[in-house]
C-alpha positions as a printed NumPy array, in Angstrom:
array([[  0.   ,   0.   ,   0.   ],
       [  1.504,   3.407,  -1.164],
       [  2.186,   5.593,   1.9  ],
       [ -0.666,   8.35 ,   1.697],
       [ -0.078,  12.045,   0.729],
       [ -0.735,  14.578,   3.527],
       [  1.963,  17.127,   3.07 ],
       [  2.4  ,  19.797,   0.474],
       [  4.747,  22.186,  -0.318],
       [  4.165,  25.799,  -1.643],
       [  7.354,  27.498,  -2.693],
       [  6.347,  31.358,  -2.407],
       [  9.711,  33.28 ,  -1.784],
       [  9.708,  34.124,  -5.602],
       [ 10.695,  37.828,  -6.051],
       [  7.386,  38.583,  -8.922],
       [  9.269,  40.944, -10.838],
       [  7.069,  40.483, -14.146],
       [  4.426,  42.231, -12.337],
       [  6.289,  45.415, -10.776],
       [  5.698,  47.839,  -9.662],
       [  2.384,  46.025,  -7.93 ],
       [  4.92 ,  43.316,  -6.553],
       [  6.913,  46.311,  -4.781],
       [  5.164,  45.62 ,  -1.144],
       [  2.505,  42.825,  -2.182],
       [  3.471,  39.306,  -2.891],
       [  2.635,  38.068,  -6.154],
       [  1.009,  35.037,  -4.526],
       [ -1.223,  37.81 ,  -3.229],
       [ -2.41 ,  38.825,  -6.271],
       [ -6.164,  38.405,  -6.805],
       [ -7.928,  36.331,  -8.977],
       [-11.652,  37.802,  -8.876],
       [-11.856,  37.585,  -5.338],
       [ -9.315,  35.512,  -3.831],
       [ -5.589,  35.802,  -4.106],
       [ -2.959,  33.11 ,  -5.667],
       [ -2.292,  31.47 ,  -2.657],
       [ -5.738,  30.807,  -1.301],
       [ -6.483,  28.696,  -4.471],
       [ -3.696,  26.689,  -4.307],
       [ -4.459,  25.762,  -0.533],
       [ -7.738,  25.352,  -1.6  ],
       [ -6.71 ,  22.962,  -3.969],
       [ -4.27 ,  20.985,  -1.716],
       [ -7.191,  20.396,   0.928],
       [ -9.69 ,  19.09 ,  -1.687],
       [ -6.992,  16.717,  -2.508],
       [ -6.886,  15.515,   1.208],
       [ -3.863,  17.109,   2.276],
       [ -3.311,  17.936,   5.824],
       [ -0.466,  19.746,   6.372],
       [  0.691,  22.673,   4.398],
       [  4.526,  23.714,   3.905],
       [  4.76 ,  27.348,   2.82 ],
       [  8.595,  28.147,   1.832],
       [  8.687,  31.931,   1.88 ],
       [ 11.079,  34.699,   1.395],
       [ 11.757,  38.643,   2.663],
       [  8.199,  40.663,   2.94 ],
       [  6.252,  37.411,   2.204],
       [  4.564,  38.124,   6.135],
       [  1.255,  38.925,   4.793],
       [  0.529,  35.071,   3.301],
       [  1.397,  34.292,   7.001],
       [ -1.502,  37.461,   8.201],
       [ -4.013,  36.144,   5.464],
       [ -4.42 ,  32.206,   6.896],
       [ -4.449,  33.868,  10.441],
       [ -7.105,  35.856,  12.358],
       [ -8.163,  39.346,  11.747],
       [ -8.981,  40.437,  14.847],
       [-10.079,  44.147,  14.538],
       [-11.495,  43.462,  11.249],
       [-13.625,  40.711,  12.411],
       [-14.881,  42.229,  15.403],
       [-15.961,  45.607,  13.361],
       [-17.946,  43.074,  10.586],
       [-19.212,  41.4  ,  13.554],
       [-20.267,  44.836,  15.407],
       [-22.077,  46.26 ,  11.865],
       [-23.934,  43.052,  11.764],
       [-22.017,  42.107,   8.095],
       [-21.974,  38.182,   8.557],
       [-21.303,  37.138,   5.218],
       [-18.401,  39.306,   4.971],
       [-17.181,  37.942,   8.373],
       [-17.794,  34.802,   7.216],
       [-15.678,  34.866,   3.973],
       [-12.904,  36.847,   6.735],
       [-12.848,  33.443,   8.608],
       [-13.004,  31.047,   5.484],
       [ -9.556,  30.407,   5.147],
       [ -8.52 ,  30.164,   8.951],
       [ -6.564,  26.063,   9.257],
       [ -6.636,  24.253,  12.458],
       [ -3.53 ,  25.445,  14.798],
       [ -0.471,  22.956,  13.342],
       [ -1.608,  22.682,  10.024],
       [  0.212,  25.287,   7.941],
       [  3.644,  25.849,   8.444],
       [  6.478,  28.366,   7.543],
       [ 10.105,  28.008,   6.483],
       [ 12.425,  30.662,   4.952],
       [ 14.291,  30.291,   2.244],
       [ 17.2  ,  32.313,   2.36 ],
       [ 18.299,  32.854,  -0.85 ],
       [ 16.976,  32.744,  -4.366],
       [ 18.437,  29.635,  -5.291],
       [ 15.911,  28.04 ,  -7.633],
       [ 13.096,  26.286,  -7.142],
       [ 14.742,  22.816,  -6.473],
       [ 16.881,  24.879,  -3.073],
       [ 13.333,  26.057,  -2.173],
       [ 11.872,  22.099,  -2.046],
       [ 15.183,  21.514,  -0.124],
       [ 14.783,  24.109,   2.551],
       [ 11.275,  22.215,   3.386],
       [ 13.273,  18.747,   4.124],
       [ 12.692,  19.101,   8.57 ],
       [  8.942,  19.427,   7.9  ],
       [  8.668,  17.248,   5.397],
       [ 10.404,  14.442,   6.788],
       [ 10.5  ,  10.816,   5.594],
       [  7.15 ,  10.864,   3.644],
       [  5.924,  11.584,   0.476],
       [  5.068,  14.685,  -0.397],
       [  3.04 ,  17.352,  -3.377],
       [  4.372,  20.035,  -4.477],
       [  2.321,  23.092,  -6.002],
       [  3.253,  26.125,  -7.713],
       [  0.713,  28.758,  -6.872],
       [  1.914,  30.536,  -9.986],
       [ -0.178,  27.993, -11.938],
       [ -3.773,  28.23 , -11.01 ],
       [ -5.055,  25.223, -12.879],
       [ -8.63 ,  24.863, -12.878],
       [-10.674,  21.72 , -12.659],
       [-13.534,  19.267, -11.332],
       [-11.846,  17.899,  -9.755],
       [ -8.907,  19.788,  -8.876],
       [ -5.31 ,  18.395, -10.519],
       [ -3.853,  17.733,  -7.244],
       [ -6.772,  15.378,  -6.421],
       [ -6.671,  13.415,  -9.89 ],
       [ -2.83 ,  13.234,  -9.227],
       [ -3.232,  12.13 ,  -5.426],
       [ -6.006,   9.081,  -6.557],
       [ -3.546,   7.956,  -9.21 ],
       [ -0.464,   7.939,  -7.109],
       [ -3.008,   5.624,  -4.719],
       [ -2.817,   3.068,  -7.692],
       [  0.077,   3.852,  -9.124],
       [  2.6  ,   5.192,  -6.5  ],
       [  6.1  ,   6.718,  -6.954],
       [  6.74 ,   9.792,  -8.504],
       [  4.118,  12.094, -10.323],
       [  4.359,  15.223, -12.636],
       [  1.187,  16.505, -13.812],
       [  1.829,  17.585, -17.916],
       [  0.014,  19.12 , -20.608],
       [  0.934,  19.594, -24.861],
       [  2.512,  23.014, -25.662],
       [  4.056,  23.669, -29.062],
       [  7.614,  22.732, -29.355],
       [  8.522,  26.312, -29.793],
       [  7.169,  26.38 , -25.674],
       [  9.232,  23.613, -24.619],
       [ 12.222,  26.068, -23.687],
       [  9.918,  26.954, -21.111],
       [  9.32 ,  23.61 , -19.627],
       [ 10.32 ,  20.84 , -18.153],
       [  9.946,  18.156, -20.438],
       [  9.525,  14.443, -20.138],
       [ 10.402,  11.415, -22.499],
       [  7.29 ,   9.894, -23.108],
       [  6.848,   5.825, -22.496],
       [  3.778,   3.887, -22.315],
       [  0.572,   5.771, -22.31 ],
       [ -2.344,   4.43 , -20.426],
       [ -5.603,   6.769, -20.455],
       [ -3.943,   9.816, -18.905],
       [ -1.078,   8.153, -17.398],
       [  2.446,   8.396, -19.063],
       [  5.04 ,   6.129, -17.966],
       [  8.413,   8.522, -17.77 ],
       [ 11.43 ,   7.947, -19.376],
       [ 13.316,  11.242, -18.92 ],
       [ 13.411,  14.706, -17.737],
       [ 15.002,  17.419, -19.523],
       [ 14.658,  21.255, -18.165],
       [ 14.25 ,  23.436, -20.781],
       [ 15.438,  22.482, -23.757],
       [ 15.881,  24.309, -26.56 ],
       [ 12.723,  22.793, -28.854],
       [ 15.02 ,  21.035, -31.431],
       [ 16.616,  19.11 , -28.668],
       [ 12.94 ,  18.648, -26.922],
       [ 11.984,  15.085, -26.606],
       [  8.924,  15.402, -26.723],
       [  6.403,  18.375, -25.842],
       [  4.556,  17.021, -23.011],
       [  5.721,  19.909, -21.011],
       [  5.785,  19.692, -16.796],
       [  3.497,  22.401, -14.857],
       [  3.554,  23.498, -11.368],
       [  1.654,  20.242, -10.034],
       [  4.207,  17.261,  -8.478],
       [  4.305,  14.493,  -6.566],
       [  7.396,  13.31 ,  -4.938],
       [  9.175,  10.403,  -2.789],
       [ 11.605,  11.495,  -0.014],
       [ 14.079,  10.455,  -2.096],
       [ 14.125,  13.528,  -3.615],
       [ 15.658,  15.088,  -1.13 ],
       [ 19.267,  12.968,  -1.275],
       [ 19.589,  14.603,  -4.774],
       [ 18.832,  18.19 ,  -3.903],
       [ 20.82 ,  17.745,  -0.997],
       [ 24.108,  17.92 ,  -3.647],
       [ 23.132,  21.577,  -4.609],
       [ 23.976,  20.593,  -7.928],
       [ 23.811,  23.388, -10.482],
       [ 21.461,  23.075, -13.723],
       [ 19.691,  25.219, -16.173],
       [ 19.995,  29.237, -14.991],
       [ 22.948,  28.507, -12.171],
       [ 20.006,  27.133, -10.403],
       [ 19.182,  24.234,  -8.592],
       [ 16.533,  22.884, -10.858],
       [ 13.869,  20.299,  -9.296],
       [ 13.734,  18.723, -12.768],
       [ 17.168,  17.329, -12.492],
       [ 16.799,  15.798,  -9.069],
       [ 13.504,  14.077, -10.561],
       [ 15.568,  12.868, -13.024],
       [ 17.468,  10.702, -10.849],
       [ 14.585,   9.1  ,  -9.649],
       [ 13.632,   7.839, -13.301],
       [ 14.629,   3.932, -12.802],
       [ 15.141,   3.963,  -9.294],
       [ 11.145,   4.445,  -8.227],
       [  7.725,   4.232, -10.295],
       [  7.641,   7.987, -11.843],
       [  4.208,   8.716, -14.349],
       [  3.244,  11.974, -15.607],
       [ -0.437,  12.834, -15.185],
       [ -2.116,  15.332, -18.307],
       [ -4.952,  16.845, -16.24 ],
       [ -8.352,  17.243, -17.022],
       [ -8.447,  21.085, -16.706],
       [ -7.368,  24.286, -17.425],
       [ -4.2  ,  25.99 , -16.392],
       [ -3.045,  29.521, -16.144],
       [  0.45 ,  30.686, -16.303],
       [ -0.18 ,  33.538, -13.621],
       [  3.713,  34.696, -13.314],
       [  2.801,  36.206, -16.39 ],
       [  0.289,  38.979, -16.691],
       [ -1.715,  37.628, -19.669],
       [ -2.439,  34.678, -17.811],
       [ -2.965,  36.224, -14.841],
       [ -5.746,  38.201, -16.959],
       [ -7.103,  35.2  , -18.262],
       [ -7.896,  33.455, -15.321],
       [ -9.417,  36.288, -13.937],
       [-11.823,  36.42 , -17.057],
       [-11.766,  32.816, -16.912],
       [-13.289,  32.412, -13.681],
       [-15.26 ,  35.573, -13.569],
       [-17.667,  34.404, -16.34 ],
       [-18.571,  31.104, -14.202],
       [-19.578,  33.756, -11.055],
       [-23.656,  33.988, -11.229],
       [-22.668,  37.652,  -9.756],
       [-20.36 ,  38.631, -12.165],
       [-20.887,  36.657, -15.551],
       [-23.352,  38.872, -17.601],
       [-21.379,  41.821, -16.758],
       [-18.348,  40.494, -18.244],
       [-19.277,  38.796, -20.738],
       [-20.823,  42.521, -21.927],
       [-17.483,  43.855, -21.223],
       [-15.682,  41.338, -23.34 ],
       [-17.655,  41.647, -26.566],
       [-17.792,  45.731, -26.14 ],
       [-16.422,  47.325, -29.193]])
């Protein structure tokens, strides 16, 4: 029986400089998506899934992710004094049990595979997700729990994956594609972005993962890869053989919110399926 997935880790200490000068003071994981911000979806996500505890990996000025998932004390207690219950009620929505979310810093910008590193105390001998809240993907149900119920068949190692043009693979992780089963995709290789002649294949890696402990004896070498970074790709790579590893293309829709078209498209994404909202933007969209 596969060990069962109740931790997840959020790296968050990412500097959002696409989106300056609104990333000055705020954290881009902070940044809205019609009502909620970056981070609350991801979390969101994660406890659908069945995950338990959550592993936020933040940097300098990243304090208010830490104020949002906490009380609001004066703010609650003037909602509750005007009588405004549904607004104190969405105030509270978010709040975990004491325990459950946890912070570590990461102390320099490394790369993202020295972020998953810096998490190794909390996440300790079990396996683990990983979630980039970058990538808001959405879905019924959510990736991470279509990922989580395959990895209760299948075990191992999961990436989830989706077909870009090979001109987009330089953006990627990539796998080698073996067998295909459904929407499972035995994995042969893992190559961080390569230029697109070199590509094997264009079944590109997004911010959804799955991971054994194991993981953590390879990013423990701080080996250098693609950027002068420790890249999370190549310590996956050395997994490839060792354990099960299967890539996962989702049944959803993801948004690349680093960047601000995608951050814009999620927002009219989701706006159109809000009863309050829809109508109104939908008019707005086909305005000439």
């Amino acid at each position: 029986m596969n060990a069962p997935i109740k931790k997840i880790v959020l790296p968050v200490a990412g500097l959002g400089t696409r989106f300056l000068p609104a990333t000055k003071a705020i954290p881009k994981e902070m940044l809205p998506v019609v009502d909620k911000p970056l981070i609350q979806y991801a979390v969101e996500e994660a406890l659908e899934a069945g995950i338990e505890d959550i592993i936020l990996v933040t940097g300098r000025n990243k304090q208010v992710m830490e104020d949002h998932f906490d009380h609001a004390y004066e703010l609650e207690k003037i909602l509750q004094e005007k009588g405004k219950d549904e607004a104190l009620e969405v105030a509270r929505s978010m709040l975990l049990e004491e325990g459950r979310i946890s912070y570590v810093r990461q102390m320099r910008p490394l790369g993202l595979g020295h972020a998953i590193w810096c998490a190794r105390k909390l996440v300790g001998n079990n396996p683990f997700a990983v979630a980039l809240p970058d990538d808001l993907i959405k879905g019924r149900p959510g990736a991470l729990k279509q990922m989580v119920e395959a990895y209760n068949e299948l075990g191992g190692n999961m990436v989830a994956t989706m077909n870009v043009s090979r001109e987009d693979t330089s953006k990627y992780g990539v796998i080698t594609p073996g067998d295909h089963t459904k929407n499972r995709i035995v994995v042969g290789g893992l190559v961080e972005k390569p230029h697109p002649d070199d590509a094997p294949s264009t079944q590109a890696v997004v911010g959804r993962y799955i991971l054994q402990p194991e993981v953590m004896d390879h990013l423990n070498k701080k080996a250098v890869g693609a950027g002068g970074e420790i890249q999370l790709t190549d310590a996956m790579a050395e997994l490839i053989g060792q354990q099960p590893f299967h890539a996962i293309e989702f049944d959803g829709t993801r948004f690349d919110c680093g960047s601000k078209i995608g951050w814009l498209m999620a927002n009219l994404s989701l706006a159109t399926e809000d009863p309050t909202l829809a109508s109104e933007v939908e008019r707005l969209i086909t305005f000439r």
